[in-house]
Backbone as a ProteinNet text record, in pm:
[ID]
protein_1_A
[PRIMARY]
MGPGPPPPGAGAAAATVTPEHLLLALLDREDTRAAAALGRLCPPGRRPSLLAALSDARRRAGLSRADTEALADLGIDVGAIVDRVEETHGAGALSGGRRGSGRRTFSREAKAVLEKSLRVALARKDREIGDEHLLLALTATGGVVAEALADHGVTYAAVDAALAAPAPL
[TERTIARY]
15797.1	15720.7	15656.3	15668.1	15610.8	15462.2	15400.1	15255.7	15208.2	15296.3	15255.4	15190.9	15134.4	15074.9	14950.8	14918.8	14796.3	14675.7	14559.9	14441.9	14409.6	14340.1	14304.7	14238.2	14292.4	14231.8	14272.9	14361	14402.7	14479.5	14450.1	14516.3	14451.9	14362.8	14289.5	14147.9	14062.5	13923.9	13914.8	13875.8	13857.8	13727	13724.7	13601.8	13495.1	13537.5	13444.7	13496.4	13410.9	13444	13419.6	13521.5	13514.8	13519.8	13494.1	13510.1	13652.1	13751.5	13888.2	13901.3	13839.6	13842.2	13774.9	13665.1	13595.5	13686.4	13758	13850	13964.3	14021.8	14132.4	14088.1	13965.5	13912.1	13901.9	13859.4	13851	13989.8	14087.8	14223.9	14283.5	14235.1	14284.9	14219.9	14114.6	14039.4	14106	14080.1	14127.4	14012	14017.5	13920.3	13777	13757.7	13622.8	13614.3	13495.9	13478.5	13547.5	13537	13604.1	13755.6	13806.2	13950.6	14002.1	13925.3	13965.4	13967.1	13863.8	13858.1	13972.9	13996.5	14107.2	14241	14254.6	14378.3	14406.9	14301.6	14318.3	14346.4	14274.8	14281.8	14393.1	14421.4	14524.4	14605.3	14695.2	14771.1	14855.2	14897	14970.6	15087.6	15155.1	15267.4	15227.4	15102.2	15053.4	14986.5	14964.7	14892.3	14965.2	15099.7	15166.5	15134.5	15122.6	15086.8	14944.4	14852.8	14714.9	14711	14783.5	14786.9	14850.6	14952.6	15016.2	14917.8	14835.9	14736	14633.8	14592.8	14498.9	14563.6	14689	14762.2	14776	14806.7	14819	14686.9	14577.8	14446	14415.2	14449.8	14426.9	14505.2	14627.9	14711.7	14645.5	14570.6	14497.7	14359.4	14340.9	14213.7	14101.5	14136.9	14036.2	13988.5	14054.8	14015.6	14058.9	13970.3	14005	14090.7	14148	14226.2	14137.4	14012.6	13919.5	13892.9	13876.9	13857.6	13978.7	14097.7	14222.3	14237.9	14204.4	14213.9	14112.1	13991.9	13889.7	13934.4	13992.6	14043.1	14159.9	14243.8	14356	14305.3	14195.2	14134.4	14088	14061.7	14021.6	14142.1	14261.2	14382.4	14422.9	14364.5	14395.5	14488.5	14607.8	14707.6	14695.4	14625.1	14600.8	14732.6	14827	14955.9	15026.2	15022.5	15086.5	15014.7	14882.7	14805.9	14839.5	14843.1	14875.8	15015.3	15112	15248.5	15252.5	15181.3	15181.2	15115.6	15004.2	14936.5	15027.4	15092.5	15180.9	15304.6	15350.8	15462.3	15426.9	15304.9	15259.4	15212.7	15138.9	15071.9	15125.6	15221	15280.3	15224.3	15303.1	15264.6	15130.7	15047.9	14918.2	14812	14837	14742.9	14603.6	14594.4	14463.5	14401.3	14466.4	14419.1	14308	14265.8	14156.1	14210.9	14143.1	14188.8	14152.1	14061.1	14018	13938.4	13963.5	13894.9	13764.8	13668.2	13539.2	13520.5	13399.7	13363.7	13398.2	13451.1	13478.3	13374.6	13263.7	13160.1	13187.8	13199.2	13228.6	13102.1	13114.6	13004.4	13052.8	12960.5	12992.9	12980.2	13080.3	13073.2	12957.9	12916.5	12809.6	12849.1	12976.5	13024.7	13022.8	13061.7	13060.1	12916.7	12824.5	12683.2	12634.6	12679.6	12640.4	12694.3	12814.7	12871.9	12788.9	12751.8	12670.9	12533.9	12472.7	12343.9	12359	12465.9	12490.1	12515	12583.5	12608	12476	12381	12248.7	12181.8	12186.8	12127	12193.7	12326.8	12399.6	12353.5	12344.7	12300.4	12159.5	12070.3	11932.7	11929.2	12008	12010.7	12064.6	12154.6	12212.3	12125.9	12014.4	11922	11990.1	12083.3	12149.3	12067.7	12069.5	11988.2	12053.3	12183.3	12251.3	12362.3	12406.5	12514.4	12646.9	12731.7	12864.4	12971.2	13095.4	13202.5	13219.9	13176.9	13183.8	13090.7	12976.2	12883.5	12943.7	13013.5	13080.4	13189.8	13267.8	13372.7	13311.3	13206.4	13138.8	13087.9	13030.5	12979.6	13092.9	13207.4	13320.3	13365.7	13354.9	13396.5	13291.9	13168.3	13058.3	13016.2	13062.8	13011.3	13092.3	13202.2	13284.5	13368.2	13447.5	13531.1	13672.1	13747.2	13889.2	13914.1	13839.2	13861	13831.4	13720.8	13686.7	13792.6	13841.1	13944.9	14073.8	14116.9	14239.9	14223.5	14107.7	14083.5	14087.2	14019.3	14015.8	14156	14236.1	14374.5	14456.1	14409.5	14478.7	14402.8	14311.2	14240.6	14121.8	14082.5	13970.3	13848.4	13775.9	13654.7	13534.1	13416.4	13294.7	13292.5	13316.8	13311.7	13417.9	13538	13645.2	13613.9	13559.4	13522.7	13409.6	13310.9	13198.2	13247.5	13340.1	13395.6	13477.4	13556.3	13637.3	13547.6	13436	13343.3	13275.2	13253.6	13186.2	13281.5	13412.1	13511.4	13521.6	13548.8	13566.1	13689.7	13682.7	13795.4	13914.5	14036.6	14153.7	14174.6	14231.1	14254.2	14368.1
8844.5	8883	9017.1	9108.2	9242.1	9239.6	9355.4	9359.8	9317.2	9311.1	9262.3	9370.7	9331.1	9429.9	9490.9	9613.4	9674	9596.9	9617.4	9546.9	9586.3	9500.1	9532.6	9668.6	9752.6	9882.9	9988.7	9954.4	10055.7	10163.3	10287.1	10397.8	10431.6	10350.4	10374.9	10327.4	10348.2	10305.8	10154.8	10087.8	9943.5	9913.7	9801.6	9762.3	9723.4	9660.1	9614.1	9654.1	9712.3	9749.3	9626.7	9589.8	9472.8	9516.2	9424.1	9458.8	9508.1	9454.7	9501.3	9649.6	9692	9833.3	9918.5	9867.2	9941.4	9957.4	9849.6	9858.1	9954.3	9945.2	10035	10181	10208.2	10344.6	10387.9	10297.7	10330.9	10355.3	10276.2	10292.9	10427.1	10483.9	10614.5	10732.4	10706.7	10816.7	10863.9	10987.7	11046.3	11122.3	11135.5	11216.2	11168.4	11037.2	10980.6	10876.8	10832.4	10731.4	10600.7	10557.6	10434.1	10450.6	10566.7	10591.3	10583.2	10638.5	10633.4	10489.4	10412.3	10272.4	10192.4	10211.7	10140.9	10183.7	10311	10359.8	10294	10268.1	10200.7	10051.8	9989.4	9843.4	9793.9	9869	9830.4	9955.8	9993.2	10116.8	10109.4	10223.9	10228.5	10130.7	10103.4	10009.4	9866.4	9831.6	9696.1	9687.2	9798.6	9797.9	9726.1	9732.8	9655.3	9506.3	9454.4	9313.5	9287	9377.7	9365.2	9368.9	9462	9472.6	9348.3	9292.8	9170.6	9053.8	9046.4	8939.5	8951.4	9073.3	9094.4	9058.2	9094.7	9063.1	8912.2	8842.3	8696.4	8633.4	8682.6	8629.7	8660.6	8781.9	8819.3	8727.7	8695.1	8606.1	8468.6	8427.8	8299.7	8315.4	8415.8	8442.7	8472	8530.9	8570.6	8459.8	8345.7	8237.2	8270.3	8248.4	8270.4	8154.3	8170.8	8062.5	7940	7962.5	7850.8	7776.5	7851.7	7788.7	7706	7763	7694.6	7566.7	7572.8	7454.3	7347.9	7390.3	7294.4	7223.3	7298.7	7237	7144.3	7182.3	7095.8	6963	6967.2	6843.3	6751.4	6810.5	6732.1	6693.8	6729.1	6695.8	6798.5	6917.5	7023	7123.7	7139.6	7232.3	7364.8	7460.4	7588.8	7660.3	7654.5	7718.6	7667.2	7534.8	7475	7518.8	7527	7569.9	7714.9	7801.1	7942.3	7954.3	7878.9	7882.5	7843.3	7737.2	7690.9	7793.3	7851.6	7952.2	8073.4	8117.1	8233.2	8202.6	8076.9	8034.9	8053.3	8016.3	8021.5	8160.5	8228.5	8353.2	8478.5	8463.6	8578.8	8601.8	8673.8	8703.6	8776.4	8736.9	8801.3	8761.3	8653.3	8613.6	8582.9	8539.2	8504.5	8618.3	8732.4	8839.1	8923.3	8893.1	8969.5	9091.6	9201.2	9326.5	9345.1	9265.1	9283.8	9412.9	9488.3	9616.5	9596.4	9671.8	9664.8	9783.7	9826.7	9933.8	10072.3	10080.1	10209.9	10243.1	10178	10197.4	10100.1	10153.4	10069	10003.7	9876.8	9803.7	9752.7	9712.9	9655.4	9504.3	9434.5	9288.9	9247.6	9123.7	9071.2	9086.6	9060.2	9068.5	9213	9308.2	9449.5	9496.7	9451.2	9485.2	9429.7	9309.1	9249.4	9333.5	9386.7	9472.9	9600.6	9659.9	9781.7	9754.5	9642.9	9606.2	9583.9	9516.7	9490.8	9622.1	9717.2	9845	9918	9905.4	9963.5	9894.9	9762.8	9688.9	9724.7	9742.5	9780.5	9918.8	10013.3	10149.2	10146.7	10070.5	10061.6	9998.6	9892.9	9824.2	9916.8	10005.8	10099.3	10225.3	10228.7	10341.5	10471.9	10458.4	10575.5	10623.1	10752.2	10811.4	10808.4	10782.3	10773.7	10669.6	10625.4	10527	10602.5	10572.1	10632.7	10529.2	10574.5	10479.7	10378.2	10411.6	10314.1	10195.2	10221.1	10112.4	10023.2	10085.5	10011.1	9921.9	9975.6	9895.2	9779.4	9805.9	9697.8	9591.4	9634.7	9539.7	9457	9519.6	9444.6	9334.3	9359	9256.4	9146.3	9175.1	9081.6	8997.9	9031.4	8961.9	8839.6	8813.8	8697.9	8724.5	8627.1	8640.6	8685.6	8713.3	8744.7	8869.5	8976.2	9101.3	9083.1	9020.5	8996.6	8908.8	8809.6	8720.8	8797.9	8879.7	8958.1	9058.1	9123.3	9216.2	9144.5	9031.7	8956	8912	8870.3	8829.9	8945.7	9068.4	9186.7	9254.6	9179.2	9228.1	9317.6	9325.7	9411.8	9322.9	9295.2	9213.8	9304.6	9251.2	9329.9	9379.7	9288.5	9326.2	9431	9415.8	9510.9	9647.9	9651.1	9778.9	9843.2	9763.9	9815.8	9878.3	9810	9862.7	9989.5	9990.8	10108.4	10228.2	10204.2	10313	10366.6	10279.6	10321.6	10391.1	10367	10424.8	10575.2	10650.2	10795.2	10820.9	10927.2	10963	11004.1	10963.5	11004.2	11155.9	11211.5	11357.6	11395
7648.3	7530.2	7555.9	7461.7	7473.5	7450	7454.8	7438.4	7301.7	7203.3	7072	6989.9	6878.3	6789.6	6851.6	6812.8	6864.9	6814.3	6878.7	6832.1	6689.1	6620	6482	6474.4	6387	6366.2	6465.4	6563.7	6660	6586	6617.3	6551.4	6417.9	6371.3	6247.2	6270.8	6178.2	6193.9	6178.8	6284.5	6278.8	6208.3	6137.9	6069.5	6171.1	6280.1	6382.8	6520.2	6600.9	6737.6	6825.4	6903.5	6990.6	7137	7230.2	7371.9	7403.8	7335.4	7357.8	7321.8	7213.5	7176.6	7285.1	7341	7447	7567.9	7606	7719.6	7689.4	7571.1	7536.5	7542	7501.5	7510.5	7656.6	7744.7	7887.2	7945.6	7903.8	7955.2	7914.8	7805.9	7758.2	7830.7	7904.9	7967.3	8094.9	8130.5	8255.4	8318.7	8448.8	8522.2	8505.1	8499.3	8497.4	8608.1	8636.8	8742.2	8706.2	8580.1	8538.4	8544.3	8503.5	8507.7	8650.9	8744.9	8885.6	8936.1	8901.5	8945	8883.3	8754.5	8689	8748.1	8782	8842.5	8975.7	9052.1	9181.9	9165.1	9074.6	9062.8	8970.3	8867.5	8770.4	8735.8	8827.1	8804.5	8677.4	8628.5	8501.2	8491.6	8600.7	8598.3	8564.6	8588.7	8559.6	8423	8358.5	8231.1	8119	8111.1	8004.7	8012.8	8135.4	8153	8104.4	8133.1	8085.4	7932.9	7873.5	7727.3	7664.5	7731.1	7680.4	7684.7	7789.8	7799.6	7686.4	7655.5	7545.5	7411.9	7396.5	7273.3	7255.2	7364.5	7357.4	7314.7	7369.7	7332.4	7187.2	7144	7004	6910.9	6950.4	6869.5	6855.6	6957.5	6954.4	6891.2	6808.8	6739.8	6838.8	6954.1	7051	7142.4	7139.5	7229.1	7370.7	7465.5	7605.2	7654.1	7770.3	7830.8	7852.8	7892.9	7914.7	7783.2	7673.8	7542.4	7504.6	7525.5	7490.6	7571.6	7700.8	7786.4	7745.4	7709.6	7665.9	7538.5	7445.6	7322.5	7351.9	7447.9	7486.2	7541.4	7615.5	7668	7556	7439.4	7322.2	7236.2	7284.2	7211	7106.1	7113.1	7015.7	7081.3	7028.2	7080	7005.3	7065.8	7001.6	6972.5	7063.7	7043	6919.1	6900	6782.2	6654	6659.8	6542.2	6507.9	6609.3	6587.1	6527	6582.8	6530.2	6383.1	6347.6	6207.5	6114.9	6158.7	6076.5	6057.5	6165.1	6154.6	6071.1	6076.3	5991.7	5844.1	5810.9	5672.4	5629.9	5717.9	5679.2	5747.4	5836	5902.8	6042.6	6122.3	6260.3	6265.6	6359.7	6377.9	6277.8	6202.7	6097	6150.5	6274.3	6330.9	6411.3	6417	6504.5	6443.9	6324.3	6263	6193.9	6211	6153.2	6007.5	5957.9	5819.6	5810.8	5709.8	5693.6	5617.6	5657.8	5590.6	5498.2	5485.2	5392.1	5445.7	5565.6	5625.8	5731.8	5727.5	5828.4	5943.1	6062.6	6177.9	6229.7	6260.7	6323.5	6458.1	6540.2	6670.2	6660.1	6714.4	6717	6809.1	6796	6882.1	7029.1	7059.7	7197.7	7248.5	7161.6	7202	7225.8	7142.2	7163.5	7297.3	7332.5	7460.8	7576.6	7562.7	7666.7	7679	7567.9	7572.6	7635.1	7599	7658.9	7809.1	7848.3	7990.2	8064.7	8001.9	8068.6	8096.2	8004.9	8028.6	8147.4	8151.8	8264.2	8396.9	8395.1	8516.7	8562.7	8470.2	8505.1	8563.6	8501.8	8552.7	8690.9	8711.1	8840.8	8950.1	8913.9	9010	9023.6	8949.3	8949.6	8905	8812.4	8754.7	8634.8	8611.5	8506	8368.7	8363.5	8234.7	8243.3	8129.5	8123.5	8119.6	8216	8221	8191.9	8186.1	8156.7	8267.4	8389.3	8497.8	8471.6	8408.7	8375	8266.3	8174.6	8068	8127.5	8220.3	8285.4	8363.4	8437.8	8511	8413.6	8303.5	8203.9	8143.1	8116.6	8061.2	8155.9	8287.2	8384.1	8398.3	8358.8	8384.5	8264.4	8146	8027.9	7988.4	8057.3	8023.5	7900.5	7861.7	7744.5	7777.7	7674.1	7686.9	7769.8	7745	7817	7965.4	7998.8	8139.5	8205.6	8133.8	8186.5	8213.5	8117.3	8134.8	8250	8258.1	8367.9	8502.4	8513	8638.4	8680	8582.4	8612.5	8669	8646.9	8696.3	8810.7	8874	8991.8	8963.6	8836.8	8799.8	8775.6	8883.3	8877.6	8901.4	8879.4	8903.3	9047.9	9142.9	9284.4	9317.6	9263.2	9291.1	9231.1	9110	9047.4	9126.2	9164.2	9241.1	9371.3	9439.9	9565.1	9539.1	9433.1	9401.3	9368.8	9303.1	9271	9395.1	9493.2	9617.1	9713.4	9699.5	9790.4	9765.6	9871.2	9850.8	9765.8	9688	9600.2	9685.7	9645	9721.5	9710.9	9814	9813.9	9726.8
[MASK]
+++++++++++++++++++++++++++++++++++++++++++++++++++++++++++++++++++++++++++++++++++++++++++++++++++++++++++++++++++++++++++++++++++++++++++++++++++++++++++++++++++++++++

């Protein structure tokens, strides 16, 4: 299975900015501390797998693997539900992407990532919030993005170590 459709609003103005949008923005960056850490931990050759994991979660309406497993324990087959919804309403029907008034807002989860990035910067005694703080926050706030990153070796501890390592020559 390929990476699937882009996140809702990718390439256009999304109605709501999500943690996935924040990660995709970091993946597009070059010559920053977060870009260097991501380059070490999840090199470009592994990124299609990361994007596919995000796409799979988006197809499940943003449910994490833990959410899907918990529902399965209750006898609810999320995969079967997604298949039936897509049969009726088309591929990606649960992935969101509804357009708003044109004004972008931040989802509750994205706001939590931004708040966490501030706390990370303060804890590290940094004077400003950089993209490295945003990446650390994405790994620490839980949810689909943190799960996909962790599955690809991008954890808080790994990012912290990559940021502390000297830059390659």
